[in-house]
PDB file of C-alpha atoms in Angstrom:
ATOM      1  CA  MET A   1      75.602  79.296  73.356  1.00 51.00           C
ATOM      2  CA  THR A   2      78.635  77.303  71.995  1.00 52.00           C
ATOM      3  CA  GLU A   3      80.369  74.963  74.345  1.00 54.00           C
ATOM      4  CA  PRO A   4      84.244  75.300  74.729  1.00 52.00           C
ATOM      5  CA  ALA A   5      86.026  72.769  72.645  1.00 53.00           C
ATOM      6  CA  SER A   6      87.369  70.175  75.015  1.00 53.00           C
ATOM      7  CA  GLY A   7      90.145  70.851  76.998  1.00 54.00           C
ATOM      8  CA  GLN A   8      90.358  74.427  76.123  1.00 59.00           C
ATOM      9  CA  THR A   9      89.911  76.765  79.116  1.00 57.00           C
ATOM     10  CA  PRO A  10      87.399  79.387  78.475  1.00 56.00           C
ATOM     11  CA  PRO A  11      88.629  82.999  78.985  1.00 56.00           C
ATOM     12  CA  LEU A  12      88.448  84.793  82.382  1.00 53.00           C
ATOM     13  CA  PRO A  13      86.532  87.827  82.896  1.00 55.00           C
ATOM     14  CA  PRO A  14      88.799  91.189  82.778  1.00 53.00           C
ATOM     15  CA  ALA A  15      89.764  91.668  86.768  1.00 50.00           C
ATOM     16  CA  ALA A  16      87.582  94.779  88.256  1.00 51.00           C
ATOM     17  CA  PRO A  17      89.289  98.097  88.536  1.00 52.00           C
ATOM     18  CA  LYS A  18      90.997  98.455  91.901  1.00 54.00           C
ATOM     19  CA  PRO A  19      88.967 101.183  93.816  1.00 60.00           C
ATOM     20  CA  LYS A  20      90.535 103.937  94.730  1.00 62.00           C
ATOM     21  CA  MET A  21      90.358 107.092  97.153  1.00 58.00           C
ATOM     22  CA  GLY A  22      90.794 110.758  96.198  1.00 60.00           C
ATOM     23  CA  LEU A  23      92.818 112.744  98.195  1.00 55.00           C
ATOM     24  CA  GLY A  24      90.056 114.732 100.175  1.00 65.00           C
ATOM     25  CA  MET A  25      88.729 111.332 101.365  1.00 73.00           C
ATOM     26  CA  LYS A  26      92.241 110.128 102.874  1.00 72.00           C
ATOM     27  CA  LEU A  27      92.384 113.770 104.323  1.00 71.00           C
ATOM     28  CA  ALA A  28      89.010 113.316 106.100  1.00 74.00           C
ATOM     29  CA  LEU A  29      89.869 109.999 107.263  1.00 78.00           C
ATOM     30  CA  GLU A  30      93.359 111.030 108.772  1.00 78.00           C
ATOM     31  CA  MET A  31      91.973 114.242 109.970  1.00 82.00           C
ATOM     32  CA  GLY A  32      88.547 112.940 111.377  1.00 86.00           C
ATOM     33  CA  PRO A  33      89.895 111.146 114.552  1.00 89.00           C
ATOM     34  CA  LEU A  34      92.140 114.072 115.212  1.00 89.00           C
ATOM     35  CA  ALA A  35      89.118 116.590 115.238  1.00 90.00           C
ATOM     36  CA  LEU A  36      86.920 114.276 116.980  1.00 92.00           C
ATOM     37  CA  PHE A  37      90.036 113.967 119.850  1.00 94.00           C
ATOM     38  CA  PHE A  38      89.813 117.675 120.072  1.00 93.00           C
ATOM     39  CA  ALA A  39      86.202 117.568 120.680  1.00 93.00           C
ATOM     40  CA  GLY A  40      85.999 114.749 122.999  1.00 94.00           C
ATOM     41  CA  ASN A  41      88.819 116.836 125.323  1.00 94.00           C
ATOM     42  CA  SER A  42      86.846 119.948 124.916  1.00 92.00           C
ATOM     43  CA  TYR A  43      83.781 118.469 126.017  1.00 92.00           C
ATOM     44  CA  GLY A  44      84.543 115.291 128.388  1.00 94.00           C
ATOM     45  CA  GLY A  45      88.243 115.757 129.258  1.00 95.00           C
ATOM     46  CA  ILE A  46      91.211 113.577 128.035  1.00 95.00           C
ATOM     47  CA  TYR A  47      90.031 110.374 128.904  1.00 96.00           C
ATOM     48  CA  VAL A  48      86.875 110.849 126.828  1.00 96.00           C
ATOM     49  CA  ALA A  49      88.995 112.561 124.066  1.00 95.00           C
ATOM     50  CA  THR A  50      90.834 109.067 124.436  1.00 96.00           C
ATOM     51  CA  GLY A  51      87.862 106.615 123.755  1.00 96.00           C
ATOM     52  CA  VAL A  52      86.246 108.612 121.009  1.00 95.00           C
ATOM     53  CA  PHE A  53      89.730 108.595 119.361  1.00 95.00           C
ATOM     54  CA  MET A  54      90.062 104.674 119.142  1.00 95.00           C
ATOM     55  CA  VAL A  55      86.719 104.429 118.157  1.00 96.00           C
ATOM     56  CA  ALA A  56      87.275 106.996 115.472  1.00 94.00           C
ATOM     57  CA  THR A  57      90.812 105.555 114.161  1.00 93.00           C
ATOM     58  CA  ALA A  58      88.847 101.997 113.859  1.00 94.00           C
ATOM     59  CA  ALA A  59      86.269 103.733 111.832  1.00 93.00           C
ATOM     60  CA  ALA A  60      88.974 105.471 109.791  1.00 90.00           C
ATOM     61  CA  LEU A  61      90.715 102.200 109.062  1.00 90.00           C
ATOM     62  CA  LEU A  62      87.216 100.380 108.238  1.00 91.00           C
ATOM     63  CA  ALA A  63      86.225 103.325 105.981  1.00 89.00           C
ATOM     64  CA  MET A  64      89.526 102.939 104.005  1.00 85.00           C
ATOM     65  CA  TRP A  65      89.270  99.043 103.456  1.00 87.00           C
ATOM     66  CA  VAL A  66      85.727  99.708 102.319  1.00 87.00           C
ATOM     67  CA  LEU A  67      86.567 102.445  99.883  1.00 84.00           C
ATOM     68  CA  ALA A  68      90.229 101.121  98.825  1.00 76.00           C
ATOM     69  CA  ARG A  69      90.209  97.408  99.648  1.00 79.00           C
ATOM     70  CA  LYS A  70      93.689  97.799 101.564  1.00 80.00           C
ATOM     71  CA  ILE A  71      94.672  99.817 104.361  1.00 79.00           C
ATOM     72  CA  ALA A  72      98.459 101.801 103.938  1.00 78.00           C
ATOM     73  CA  VAL A  73     101.096 100.820 106.277  1.00 80.00           C
ATOM     74  CA  MET A  74     101.646 103.997 108.462  1.00 82.00           C
ATOM     75  CA  PRO A  75      97.820 104.231 109.438  1.00 84.00           C
ATOM     76  CA  LEU A  76      97.585 100.873 110.271  1.00 87.00           C
ATOM     77  CA  VAL A  77     100.707 100.827 112.231  1.00 88.00           C
ATOM     78  CA  SER A  78      99.367 104.166 113.995  1.00 89.00           C
ATOM     79  CA  ALA A  79      95.965 102.641 114.469  1.00 91.00           C
ATOM     80  CA  ILE A  80      97.781  99.829 116.566  1.00 93.00           C
ATOM     81  CA  VAL A  81      99.656 101.793 118.615  1.00 94.00           C
ATOM     82  CA  VAL A  82      96.580 103.928 119.118  1.00 94.00           C
ATOM     83  CA  MET A  83      94.451 100.858 120.385  1.00 95.00           C
ATOM     84  CA  VAL A  84      97.297  99.670 122.664  1.00 96.00           C
ATOM     85  CA  PHE A  85      98.110 103.195 124.386  1.00 96.00           C
ATOM     86  CA  GLY A  86      95.005 104.013 124.424  1.00 95.00           C
ATOM     87  CA  THR A  87      93.614 100.979 126.204  1.00 96.00           C
ATOM     88  CA  LEU A  88      96.271 101.525 128.783  1.00 96.00           C
ATOM     89  CA  THR A  89      95.328 105.245 129.187  1.00 96.00           C
ATOM     90  CA  LEU A  90      91.784 104.185 130.083  1.00 96.00           C
ATOM     91  CA  VAL A  91      92.236 101.105 132.240  1.00 96.00           C
ATOM     92  CA  LEU A  92      95.114 102.618 134.025  1.00 96.00           C
ATOM     93  CA  GLN A  93      93.434 106.260 134.356  1.00 95.00           C
ATOM     94  CA  ASP A  94      96.913 107.446 133.128  1.00 96.00           C
ATOM     95  CA  ASP A  95      97.092 109.938 130.284  1.00 95.00           C
ATOM     96  CA  HIS A  96     100.587 109.577 129.991  1.00 95.00           C
ATOM     97  CA  PHE A  97      99.959 106.332 127.524  1.00 96.00           C
ATOM     98  CA  ILE A  98      98.296 108.640 125.068  1.00 95.00           C
ATOM     99  CA  LYS A  99     100.752 111.420 125.285  1.00 96.00           C
ATOM    100  CA  ILE A 100     103.702 109.299 124.689  1.00 95.00           C
ATOM    101  CA  LYS A 101     102.063 107.560 121.408  1.00 94.00           C
ATOM    102  CA  PRO A 102     103.050 110.124 119.148  1.00 94.00           C
ATOM    103  CA  THR A 103     106.456 109.906 120.312  1.00 95.00           C
ATOM    104  CA  LEU A 104     106.780 106.130 119.775  1.00 94.00           C
ATOM    105  CA  VAL A 105     105.342 106.297 116.158  1.00 93.00           C
ATOM    106  CA  ASN A 106     107.212 109.009 115.288  1.00 95.00           C
ATOM    107  CA  ALA A 107     110.399 107.414 116.518  1.00 96.00           C
ATOM    108  CA  LEU A 108     109.638 104.108 114.771  1.00 94.00           C
ATOM    109  CA  PHE A 109     108.824 105.199 111.602  1.00 93.00           C
ATOM    110  CA  GLY A 110     111.826 107.566 111.588  1.00 94.00           C
ATOM    111  CA  ALA A 111     114.020 104.428 112.953  1.00 94.00           C
ATOM    112  CA  LEU A 112     112.656 102.077 110.129  1.00 92.00           C
ATOM    113  CA  LEU A 113     112.999 104.430 107.222  1.00 92.00           C
ATOM    114  CA  LEU A 114     116.644 105.542 108.186  1.00 93.00           C
ATOM    115  CA  GLY A 115     117.512 101.982 109.440  1.00 92.00           C
ATOM    116  CA  GLY A 116     116.109 100.616 105.624  1.00 90.00           C
ATOM    117  CA  LEU A 117     118.751 102.822 104.535  1.00 89.00           C
ATOM    118  CA  VAL A 118     121.584 101.243 106.264  1.00 86.00           C
ATOM    119  CA  PHE A 119     120.340  97.778 105.366  1.00 83.00           C
ATOM    120  CA  ARG A 120     120.144  98.951 101.495  1.00 81.00           C
ATOM    121  CA  LYS A 121     116.233  98.479 101.520  1.00 80.00           C
ATOM    122  CA  PRO A 122     114.649 101.790 101.140  1.00 79.00           C
ATOM    123  CA  LEU A 123     111.261 101.286 102.541  1.00 82.00           C
ATOM    124  CA  LEU A 124     109.585 104.910 101.825  1.00 83.00           C
ATOM    125  CA  PRO A 125     108.354 103.333  98.306  1.00 79.00           C
ATOM    126  CA  TYR A 126     106.498 100.665  99.896  1.00 77.00           C
ATOM    127  CA  VAL A 127     104.808 103.262 102.496  1.00 74.00           C
ATOM    128  CA  LEU A 128     104.207 105.140  99.186  1.00 74.00           C
ATOM    129  CA  ASP A 129     102.821 102.378  97.301  1.00 65.00           C
ATOM    130  CA  GLY A 130     103.465 103.613  93.798  1.00 63.00           C
ATOM    131  CA  MET A 131     101.967 106.934  94.296  1.00 73.00           C
ATOM    132  CA  VAL A 132     105.406 108.602  92.788  1.00 77.00           C
ATOM    133  CA  LYS A 133     108.361 107.531  91.251  1.00 85.00           C
ATOM    134  CA  LEU A 134     111.868 108.505  91.606  1.00 87.00           C
ATOM    135  CA  THR A 135     115.244 107.672  91.119  1.00 89.00           C
ATOM    136  CA  ASP A 136     117.182 105.833  93.189  1.00 87.00           C
ATOM    137  CA  GLU A 137     119.381 108.786  94.592  1.00 91.00           C
ATOM    138  CA  GLY A 138     116.122 110.574  94.896  1.00 90.00           C
ATOM    139  CA  TRP A 139     114.602 107.708  97.075  1.00 90.00           C
ATOM    140  CA  ARG A 140     117.815 107.634  99.227  1.00 91.00           C
ATOM    141  CA  ILE A 141     117.570 111.560  99.559  1.00 93.00           C
ATOM    142  CA  LEU A 142     113.705 111.888 100.654  1.00 93.00           C
ATOM    143  CA  THR A 143     113.809 108.861 102.764  1.00 93.00           C
ATOM    144  CA  ILE A 144     116.301 110.575 105.044  1.00 94.00           C
ATOM    145  CA  ARG A 145     114.517 113.423 105.042  1.00 95.00           C
ATOM    146  CA  TRP A 146     111.063 111.966 105.718  1.00 95.00           C
ATOM    147  CA  GLY A 147     113.377 109.653 108.498  1.00 95.00           C
ATOM    148  CA  VAL A 148     114.904 112.952 110.321  1.00 96.00           C
ATOM    149  CA  PHE A 149     111.367 114.878 110.019  1.00 96.00           C
ATOM    150  CA  PHE A 150     109.746 111.722 112.002  1.00 96.00           C
ATOM    151  CA  LEU A 151     112.609 111.800 114.647  1.00 97.00           C
ATOM    152  CA  VAL A 152     112.221 115.309 114.887  1.00 97.00           C
ATOM    153  CA  MET A 153     108.690 115.276 115.639  1.00 96.00           C
ATOM    154  CA  ALA A 154     109.152 112.392 118.205  1.00 96.00           C
ATOM    155  CA  VAL A 155     111.454 114.784 120.331  1.00 97.00           C
ATOM    156  CA  LEU A 156     108.800 117.858 119.891  1.00 96.00           C
ATOM    157  CA  ASN A 157     105.892 115.950 120.998  1.00 96.00           C
ATOM    158  CA  GLU A 158     108.098 114.863 124.168  1.00 96.00           C
ATOM    159  CA  VAL A 159     109.308 118.764 124.867  1.00 96.00           C
ATOM    160  CA  VAL A 160     105.221 119.903 124.134  1.00 96.00           C
ATOM    161  CA  TRP A 161     103.799 117.150 126.409  1.00 95.00           C
ATOM    162  CA  ARG A 162     106.303 117.406 129.384  1.00 96.00           C
ATOM    163  CA  SER A 163     106.184 121.192 128.989  1.00 96.00           C
ATOM    164  CA  VAL A 164     102.581 122.220 128.881  1.00 96.00           C
ATOM    165  CA  SER A 165      98.998 121.520 129.906  1.00 95.00           C
ATOM    166  CA  THR A 166      96.991 118.536 128.548  1.00 95.00           C
ATOM    167  CA  ASP A 167      94.661 120.954 126.718  1.00 94.00           C
ATOM    168  CA  THR A 168      97.481 122.722 125.108  1.00 95.00           C
ATOM    169  CA  TRP A 169      99.127 119.358 124.179  1.00 95.00           C
ATOM    170  CA  VAL A 170      95.978 118.130 122.440  1.00 94.00           C
ATOM    171  CA  ASN A 171      95.741 121.699 120.790  1.00 94.00           C
ATOM    172  CA  PHE A 172      99.063 121.200 119.738  1.00 93.00           C
ATOM    173  CA  LYS A 173      98.250 117.584 118.514  1.00 90.00           C
ATOM    174  CA  THR A 174      95.291 118.747 116.764  1.00 87.00           C
ATOM    175  CA  PHE A 175      96.320 121.889 114.830  1.00 89.00           C
ATOM    176  CA  GLY A 176     100.195 121.580 114.933  1.00 89.00           C
ATOM    177  CA  TYR A 177     101.156 118.158 114.037  1.00 86.00           C
ATOM    178  CA  LEU A 178      99.259 117.824 110.641  1.00 82.00           C
ATOM    179  CA  PRO A 179      99.979 121.194 109.212  1.00 87.00           C
ATOM    180  CA  LEU A 180     103.708 120.876 109.881  1.00 91.00           C
ATOM    181  CA  THR A 181     103.584 117.710 108.336  1.00 89.00           C
ATOM    182  CA  PHE A 182     101.884 118.957 105.441  1.00 87.00           C
ATOM    183  CA  LEU A 183     104.077 122.087 105.306  1.00 93.00           C
ATOM    184  CA  PHE A 184     107.288 119.708 104.880  1.00 94.00           C
ATOM    185  CA  ALA A 185     105.268 117.158 102.730  1.00 90.00           C
ATOM    186  CA  MET A 186     104.772 120.155 100.297  1.00 92.00           C
ATOM    187  CA  ALA A 187     108.467 121.146 100.658  1.00 94.00           C
ATOM    188  CA  GLN A 188     109.589 118.104  99.185  1.00 92.00           C
ATOM    189  CA  ALA A 189     107.994 118.764  95.703  1.00 92.00           C
ATOM    190  CA  PRO A 190     111.197 120.247  94.189  1.00 93.00           C
ATOM    191  CA  LEU A 191     113.280 117.333  95.221  1.00 91.00           C
ATOM    192  CA  MET A 192     110.516 114.669  93.960  1.00 90.00           C
ATOM    193  CA  ALA A 193     110.290 117.063  90.619  1.00 90.00           C
ATOM    194  CA  ARG A 194     114.189 117.001  90.252  1.00 91.00           C
ATOM    195  CA  HIS A 195     114.784 112.983  90.640  1.00 85.00           C
ATOM    196  CA  GLU A 196     111.581 112.022  89.108  1.00 85.00           C
ATOM    197  CA  ALA A 197     111.913 108.539  87.079  1.00 76.00           C
ATOM    198  CA  LYS A 198     111.448 109.171  83.401  1.00 74.00           C
ATOM    199  CA  PRO A 199     110.087 106.246  81.475  1.00 65.00           C
ATOM    200  CA  ALA A 200     112.681 104.579  79.395  1.00 58.00           C
ATOM    201  CA  GLU A 201     112.388 104.593  75.908  1.00 51.00           C
ATOM    202  CA  GLY A 202     109.808 102.736  74.188  1.00 49.00           C
ATOM    203  CA  GLU A 203     107.625 102.498  77.394  1.00 51.00           C
ATOM    204  CA  ALA A 204     103.920 103.649  77.305  1.00 46.00           C
TER     205      ALA A 204
END
């Protein structure tokens, strides 16, 4: 084996490809904690469900890190709020805290997205982390839509938890929130197709 010439730096080995998570795994990690939250409430009540939800959320974050070596902003922020408000729920034995958690998370996301536009700093491209490429106008419209959607979901959660029983609210959180979000996301496909950023001539 020959030694590199004096003063020359040996070539670095090629970087290992970044691990990626498939869509099915992402959905499983999103829905798993909610499914366990529903099961915990069915068998042990809201306080058992809250404890199970906290553990499942932490496990989902760990799985995201192991599988993709990174954690997206939205799951991370949501998990932090779950831990804070879940702890308050269990320590104070007051389920109001876990019920207002979706309100605060959605209001925060909505305010950040719309506020970013006010300061000409669209945040949605960072949230989606390169999954889609849109024109500036496309990002502006999509950001407005998602910002308004999050604010509407915050108001909806407030209306639901204040109007119905705890079990009914858990059903809404489990079987209402994710389907509504999924349907809204699917409804944005035509917009994203119209405003898809085309590569410049000569780009691969």
